[in-house]
Amino acid sequence: MALDIGALRVAKYGLLARLLLNARDRQSPVETTEQILDAVRHQSLPPTLFDTWLTVSKSDEAIAMALNQDYSCLVRKHAIAQLGRRMARPEWECIWNTLGGLQSILALFAHFSHLEIKQACSVLGKCNRDRGYPARERCLEQLLRALVPFDHNASTLKTRDKRPLLHVYARLVPACSTHFVAELLDQADHPLLAHVGSAAIASNGIVGLSGEETVGLVAGPLLRHAIKNKVSEDRVMHIINVTISYLKREEIAMTWSRSYFGLFSYHLASYWSRRGATMHPALDNALSDFLRLYGATQRHEAYDKTVKLISGLFPAVSRDHRHALLLHVTEFFTKPGINLRDLGPDEPITFNQWSYKWFVDMKPSQALGLLKRLIRSQTDHNFLSLERKDSIFSHPSTPGGHSDPEILLTCLNRGQEGAISQAEKITYQMQKKSASSGNHAHRAFYAKSAVFYAIASGSLTLYHEVINWSRRYIKDPLTVRVVFGSGSILTTEGIELLSGMYSGELQVAATAADHWQVAEGNRILFDLFKHACASLNEPSFNVDDWDAVKRTYRLVIEKRMRTATFLQHHDHASEETIYIKVWRDTLNFLVELESAACKPEHERLCFNSAAGPLSHGTPSSVRTNPVALSSASYLFLDTLAKARDELWKDIRSSYSPATTLLGQPWPRGLPVQCLVPFDLVNSEARGFTPFLSSRVTNVVFISQLDSEADIARDEEARSATGAFVDSYETSLRIHILQLPKGRLRYEEVTRAWQHAMKITLSRMVESEAIRFWRSHFESALPFMKLDLPMTELECQEYPILPLTDGGDETQDWDPATNQPAAMKQRQLPARAIDCFLLWEVRDWKLVPATVEEGLIASALLYIDSTNNEGSRTLAKPFPSSRAVRYPWLILDSDFLLARSRSSTQAIELVRAMINRVPSTLILSLATGTLSTSKKATQAEDDITASATACELLALCTKSDQPQLACNLIMRTVIEWPDTSAWHRQLLSRTFLCRLSATDATQLLLNFARVIEAKLDERSCETVEDANEQQPTVKVTTVKHLAQLLNESAFISPYESLGVLSSLFRKSTHRDIRYAVVGSMLTMLAGPATHGASALSNQTLQALQVVIPVVGRLNERREIQENEWVGFGQRCKIPAMEDEESTPPLLGLLLEYASKSSLSGIVRQSLVTDIILPAYEMNRIAYNRWVSCLISRYNAPEDIEVMRSIPSRPDALAAMLRRIPELLPEEYFMEWHNYVKTNLVPTAHLSAAIYRMADNLDSESASDFTTSQETNASSHWMRFLNQRTDIFGVRAFSLASLLQKVVLEQAQFLIQEFDELHRSWGDFLAPLRLDTWYFSYETWKRNCAPILDTIIVCVESYRNDPKWRDGPGRKPSFLPPSFDLRLALFASIEKEEHARIAKEVLELLENLIASGRPYHRELDQIKSIILKSVGKVIQVQIA
């Protein structure tokens, strides 16, 4: 029996379920399922109803049929969800067998899309929570064994799916047996283990009343009560001393708790601060005793407890005494008690979680001095803890790094000489790093750093410059959401700066009006809006990315109002001054902002609501106790309301001219509830809001004539009125609550009630009017006890559900108009007062399916009519004349010409109901719109149609049948390269993850073939400059393809590798090759290759194509053989690689070769098989280049000496930094010889370099074209200028372990110490323990002997009479051995007390014998002793 498809299509919820139940009763579930699926395939039915059918039918066969179909993603999604529910039941075997068992399920998984496999594994992983069916565990365990290809040979079946989905399959582990999980946990290196989460259960209990509870419940409240009641100082001190004595006697292990020790210590610190802190000796000693007890019971590594103590005590102490409190605390929590007033270099501090807030809350001069001492003493600068996310102090110094003391230093330096210039310098560095970074995460990080440093500087000018500089990132969707997100824009410090009312000191308002910079802050805020508007033109625009910017305005205005209130209430500024200096410019700015936001072209920004820009970020609930503001702030809000009302009169009249004809009581501008987005219901506002008071009074005491005004009946007048109707409840609330509390309010409520009754008694009887008005008064004034009349029938509650006769037809129900049946109802004509009272009622009725179908058809037809000049989408019944879902439709011209409608609204409507919209209609519409856009582009250069077409095509990828969009996407990418900005939207990872394995693979392979063909076509056109050719397809599109193949979960890694290898060979563009190599290396390092040596080997083999490119003189271009021949005949001299940085591809290879996530074998193979051959090839090319260049100038004697300079010194240095343990010794020796040559260049080499430079300069002067591309001269001249920079290769001295080489470098440095003394510290830095990256034992074994030998070498010079007494000695002075001995001091074991004492005595004797001041050196000796051996040896040294 055929189903009634038309009835099913327009049915929803209960009606749909009843229709399907009837169908199930009339025929078998299999027949019904076949008919529904056939209708879904032909798109006669939306796939959304299949979920209801699966629930109603309870048929395993229906689930199996849905899973095996390949045309509807949504049907499969519903079926997978039902599969999880069936598998969780005791009858799970039925669905398992219906699906065909393990083999059939494996076949399903191999065909599923990535998202479907993820959903299936999730629901199956949760189906075995009851653990009552071992057979189910075994089945799921066998499924997991079969899906994981490299594990568990016990499974005879294996999946043929090669996609890297191990992280998804891991979701099945919770459903497996405990034996399987135990087996998995025993294998620490099992790949699945990295993707399986674990949970720990901990329990604890407290029995009896502990010592800390005694202090918290007795001593704490007692001390608080004594201080509050102002008892004598002797009694307070007695309570404190008794408590401390109790703590000493009981030896209680104190931990920070706000309820126990926190309570007592808080009031102790508060009393200490009130009594003058350190000026009260007895109280100061008591606080010291308490802190000493607290510190003695803590482990020094328990930093969090110390931090909690300081953070808990700081609010109790005044700002002037917080530094003294911090000194007290650190005295007992450092080892062995360091005085922060005189903190020496390298002096250890035993907790490294200093809060930024501590420094901000102190006096700036004290905080600045303390911070500088800490920076000087902490070499790693990792002593600050990151703050909450809404602060600039939540940002680390480097991506993934630690805290940044520099940004705090910048904050505290505000107002200091040179602070702004220093902040500008750091900000410029951050901007430069951001602009040059190829990693989007790093790009966003450094851009955010620039914003934060600008905020920290306290300079609105600098902040303005950085905000305008950040505009460049509106084209980058991944960066814009960070740079203009809440984490960057909505920081507490940023809002404070934008308010323009704060001084150089954080959290301190400027009392002098001349220091306010409100106008500059407003200019920045307006530029933020301009940047948001500019982003509307970008295809990657996402309105959510600009939510933080839209919320900024309210936060800034609220900050200004709080600050103005504080200043006015404390007599720092008058009302007139605040209004003129703060609110006048702000008022003009806000009006201009709203005027711009309401322009039609800015509609998509969603910043044009009648509530105004300040409504964004409004609290969800109305505050019951609004904060009182200053009179100037109330005047500002009232004036703003009046200005906004005038603005909206113009806006509304421009959209509907009939607005100008509206009479009373309809507003021509804004309704009352939209005038001010702040709650002005405080009595303090009375008298300062004349405009608002007048408006609300007119509404509350509306004349009877106006209240009975008819509602317009003609369409134009009704459209002009719209939702712009005053709210009676809002008006009543403002009118009453602005009055002083007490009798006056209740009298005014009575007067308003009497007036309301008066104007309605002509339409209602008294009981009706009472019941009518009472609910509105109670709703408007919920916190007032209103003494209003009641009727006898008001005990009944409403709304109530309407009665139904039980039939199939639904009955409409509106809770807003449904009244209790106890009172006789009458039909009254609607009047103006009814609109005032019903304005806030919302209609929450669900949209019927018939309405949804009409909305879909109207939206598609509107887009089709306005953007498609070809054949119409619904020119015939859809999908066929036999099964009509949409008839042949043409939109009315009046509907099309209405100004209130746009293609944007239609597209958003389609997006909202995408699951019901037929995919073929969207595809047809996108095809026609693309054809139209191509014609329009040729004639009018109109890009609107192409953007609409691409947006429709992107919607098709999100529809029920995304596979239909594949061919059109291919055509769009290839035939419309100018739409490259949309390619990332079309070929997104989400789209590919929705495609089946076959469709995703076929799409990517076809895409790659077409791109390769286009690249071949381009390469055949010209070979003159093939190195920077621009392919027919955009470079960004090819890069996007390479990035899609990077760890892609929708295609086999072997096929990805083949595509990437082919792309690298066919393309010569540098950026494309960089992206391709990056994807290949990610495959080598990613989880896809974990345990799969075959893929690793194949990846390494594919990377062989990189060697000839990296081995060139310049990665950008290849020197052809004819160029080499012409090179010696005075043709163009090719340029070498940029000397300032490592070549990009080589740098990428080194980055991955140094990753610890790669296995040692893979790293070694990458270095041995790829990096070293490329470097050797580059060395050969460089030698040939040198030979040709020297033979060009007939100087054969210079060949060998010029070849002694490496072709890429920076690249060699990078290799030694990143992968020293993987390099042969010859590379260390090459660098060492380069160092020696650089330190002491021979006369021959210097002469050859200058001679070559002169030849090149003279040739350039005679023939500019022959040498305009070369950098040969700078290559060698740079060598002569590098004498003091060669010691930056730290890893060479550390990891090579070639002590002889390092010592030889030291000898060179000592011999040339007159010129190289500034480099001595850089040379020694890697040899010191505090800069050593590895263990103490490794440092002692490899570096300590070097330091010892260097000391011997220096002392041998110093003790040599020839050097000491000889005239014209060289070097004229030697490096001091004191620093060397101090660095070597760390090699002495703590137990070697005698040796320690001996070394210290020798150091002291040498200091005394030198005759120089020794105070600094003596402090260093003390510090190194404390750092190395602690308290134990102090007595012996003394």
PDB file of C-alpha atoms in Angstrom, residues 1040-1123:
ATOM      1  CA  HIS A1040      45.038  24.575   0.529  1.00  0.00           C
ATOM      2  CA  LEU A1041      45.034  21.195  -1.190  1.00  0.00           C
ATOM      3  CA  ALA A1042      48.408  20.382   0.356  1.00  0.00           C
ATOM      4  CA  GLN A1043      47.161  21.432   3.775  1.00  0.00           C
ATOM      5  CA  LEU A1044      44.002  19.342   3.392  1.00  0.00           C
ATOM      6  CA  LEU A1045      46.176  16.288   2.912  1.00  0.00           C
ATOM      7  CA  ASN A1046      47.998  17.107   6.135  1.00  0.00           C
ATOM      8  CA  GLU A1047      46.920  14.461   8.646  1.00  0.00           C
ATOM      9  CA  SER A1048      43.647  14.092   6.750  1.00  0.00           C
ATOM     10  CA  ALA A1049      41.224  11.596   8.242  1.00  0.00           C
ATOM     11  CA  PHE A1050      39.185  11.284   5.041  1.00  0.00           C
ATOM     12  CA  ILE A1051      41.766   9.772   2.667  1.00  0.00           C
ATOM     13  CA  SER A1052      44.419   7.080   2.897  1.00  0.00           C
ATOM     14  CA  PRO A1053      47.845   8.467   3.850  1.00  0.00           C
ATOM     15  CA  TYR A1054      49.403   6.487   1.005  1.00  0.00           C
ATOM     16  CA  GLU A1055      47.195   8.243  -1.535  1.00  0.00           C
ATOM     17  CA  SER A1056      47.864  11.587   0.160  1.00  0.00           C
ATOM     18  CA  LEU A1057      51.563  10.931  -0.157  1.00  0.00           C
ATOM     19  CA  GLY A1058      51.263  10.195  -3.860  1.00  0.00           C
ATOM     20  CA  VAL A1059      49.350  13.424  -4.462  1.00  0.00           C
ATOM     21  CA  LEU A1060      51.851  15.487  -2.471  1.00  0.00           C
ATOM     22  CA  SER A1061      54.847  14.009  -4.282  1.00  0.00           C
ATOM     23  CA  SER A1062      53.289  14.777  -7.636  1.00  0.00           C
ATOM     24  CA  LEU A1063      52.438  18.339  -6.582  1.00  0.00           C
ATOM     25  CA  PHE A1064      56.011  18.975  -5.492  1.00  0.00           C
ATOM     26  CA  ARG A1065      57.383  17.775  -8.810  1.00  0.00           C
ATOM     27  CA  LYS A1066      54.891  19.684 -10.948  1.00  0.00           C
ATOM     28  CA  SER A1067      54.911  22.998  -9.065  1.00  0.00           C
ATOM     29  CA  THR A1068      57.900  25.276  -8.777  1.00  0.00           C
ATOM     30  CA  HIS A1069      56.321  27.983  -6.657  1.00  0.00           C
ATOM     31  CA  ARG A1070      58.132  28.324  -3.335  1.00  0.00           C
ATOM     32  CA  ASP A1071      55.036  28.680  -1.150  1.00  0.00           C
ATOM     33  CA  ILE A1072      53.384  25.625  -2.685  1.00  0.00           C
ATOM     34  CA  ARG A1073      56.472  23.528  -2.156  1.00  0.00           C
ATOM     35  CA  TYR A1074      56.759  24.695   1.429  1.00  0.00           C
ATOM     36  CA  ALA A1075      53.151  23.659   2.116  1.00  0.00           C
ATOM     37  CA  VAL A1076      53.664  20.304   0.387  1.00  0.00           C
ATOM     38  CA  VAL A1077      56.823  19.466   2.321  1.00  0.00           C
ATOM     39  CA  GLY A1078      55.157  20.578   5.543  1.00  0.00           C
ATOM     40  CA  SER A1079      52.284  18.160   4.930  1.00  0.00           C
ATOM     41  CA  MET A1080      54.640  15.305   4.134  1.00  0.00           C
ATOM     42  CA  LEU A1081      56.678  15.924   7.261  1.00  0.00           C
ATOM     43  CA  THR A1082      53.513  16.111   9.348  1.00  0.00           C
ATOM     44  CA  MET A1083      52.556  12.682   8.022  1.00  0.00           C
ATOM     45  CA  LEU A1084      55.976  11.483   9.109  1.00  0.00           C
ATOM     46  CA  ALA A1085      55.539  12.892  12.611  1.00  0.00           C
ATOM     47  CA  GLY A1086      51.827  12.396  13.092  1.00  0.00           C
ATOM     48  CA  PRO A1087      49.886   9.546  14.659  1.00  0.00           C
ATOM     49  CA  ALA A1088      49.077   8.115  11.245  1.00  0.00           C
ATOM     50  CA  THR A1089      52.573   6.679  10.953  1.00  0.00           C
ATOM     51  CA  HIS A1090      52.956   5.591  14.547  1.00  0.00           C
ATOM     52  CA  GLY A1091      53.956   1.945  14.313  1.00  0.00           C
ATOM     53  CA  ALA A1092      53.654   1.913  10.518  1.00  0.00           C
ATOM     54  CA  SER A1093      57.250   1.688   9.356  1.00  0.00           C
ATOM     55  CA  ALA A1094      56.161   1.051   5.762  1.00  0.00           C
ATOM     56  CA  LEU A1095      54.490   4.426   5.549  1.00  0.00           C
ATOM     57  CA  SER A1096      57.472   6.079   7.247  1.00  0.00           C
ATOM     58  CA  ASN A1097      59.817   4.555   4.716  1.00  0.00           C
ATOM     59  CA  GLN A1098      57.560   5.569   1.855  1.00  0.00           C
ATOM     60  CA  THR A1099      57.363   9.125   3.197  1.00  0.00           C
ATOM     61  CA  LEU A1100      61.137   9.325   3.468  1.00  0.00           C
ATOM     62  CA  GLN A1101      61.413   7.984  -0.052  1.00  0.00           C
ATOM     63  CA  ALA A1102      58.973  10.611  -1.307  1.00  0.00           C
ATOM     64  CA  LEU A1103      60.992  13.330   0.414  1.00  0.00           C
ATOM     65  CA  GLN A1104      63.932  12.507  -1.832  1.00  0.00           C
ATOM     66  CA  VAL A1105      62.486  14.966  -4.376  1.00  0.00           C
ATOM     67  CA  VAL A1106      63.293  17.739  -1.921  1.00  0.00           C
ATOM     68  CA  ILE A1107      67.047  17.154  -2.020  1.00  0.00           C
ATOM     69  CA  PRO A1108      67.793  18.836  -5.392  1.00  0.00           C
ATOM     70  CA  VAL A1109      65.725  21.881  -4.410  1.00  0.00           C
ATOM     71  CA  VAL A1110      67.272  22.329  -0.962  1.00  0.00           C
ATOM     72  CA  GLY A1111      70.697  21.682  -2.441  1.00  0.00           C
ATOM     73  CA  ARG A1112      70.519  24.654  -4.788  1.00  0.00           C
ATOM     74  CA  LEU A1113      72.366  27.876  -4.192  1.00  0.00           C
ATOM     75  CA  ASN A1114      68.936  29.455  -3.937  1.00  0.00           C
ATOM     76  CA  GLU A1115      65.784  27.494  -3.211  1.00  0.00           C
ATOM     77  CA  ARG A1116      63.792  29.924  -5.343  1.00  0.00           C
ATOM     78  CA  ARG A1117      65.415  29.080  -8.663  1.00  0.00           C
ATOM     79  CA  GLU A1118      67.524  26.445 -10.343  1.00  0.00           C
ATOM     80  CA  ILE A1119      70.635  27.446 -12.242  1.00  0.00           C
ATOM     81  CA  GLN A1120      70.526  25.802 -15.655  1.00  0.00           C
ATOM     82  CA  GLU A1121      73.667  24.431 -17.294  1.00  0.00           C
ATOM     83  CA  ASN A1122      73.705  27.173 -19.929  1.00  0.00           C
ATOM     84  CA  GLU A1123      73.654  29.716 -17.085  1.00  0.00           C
TER      85      GLU A1123
END
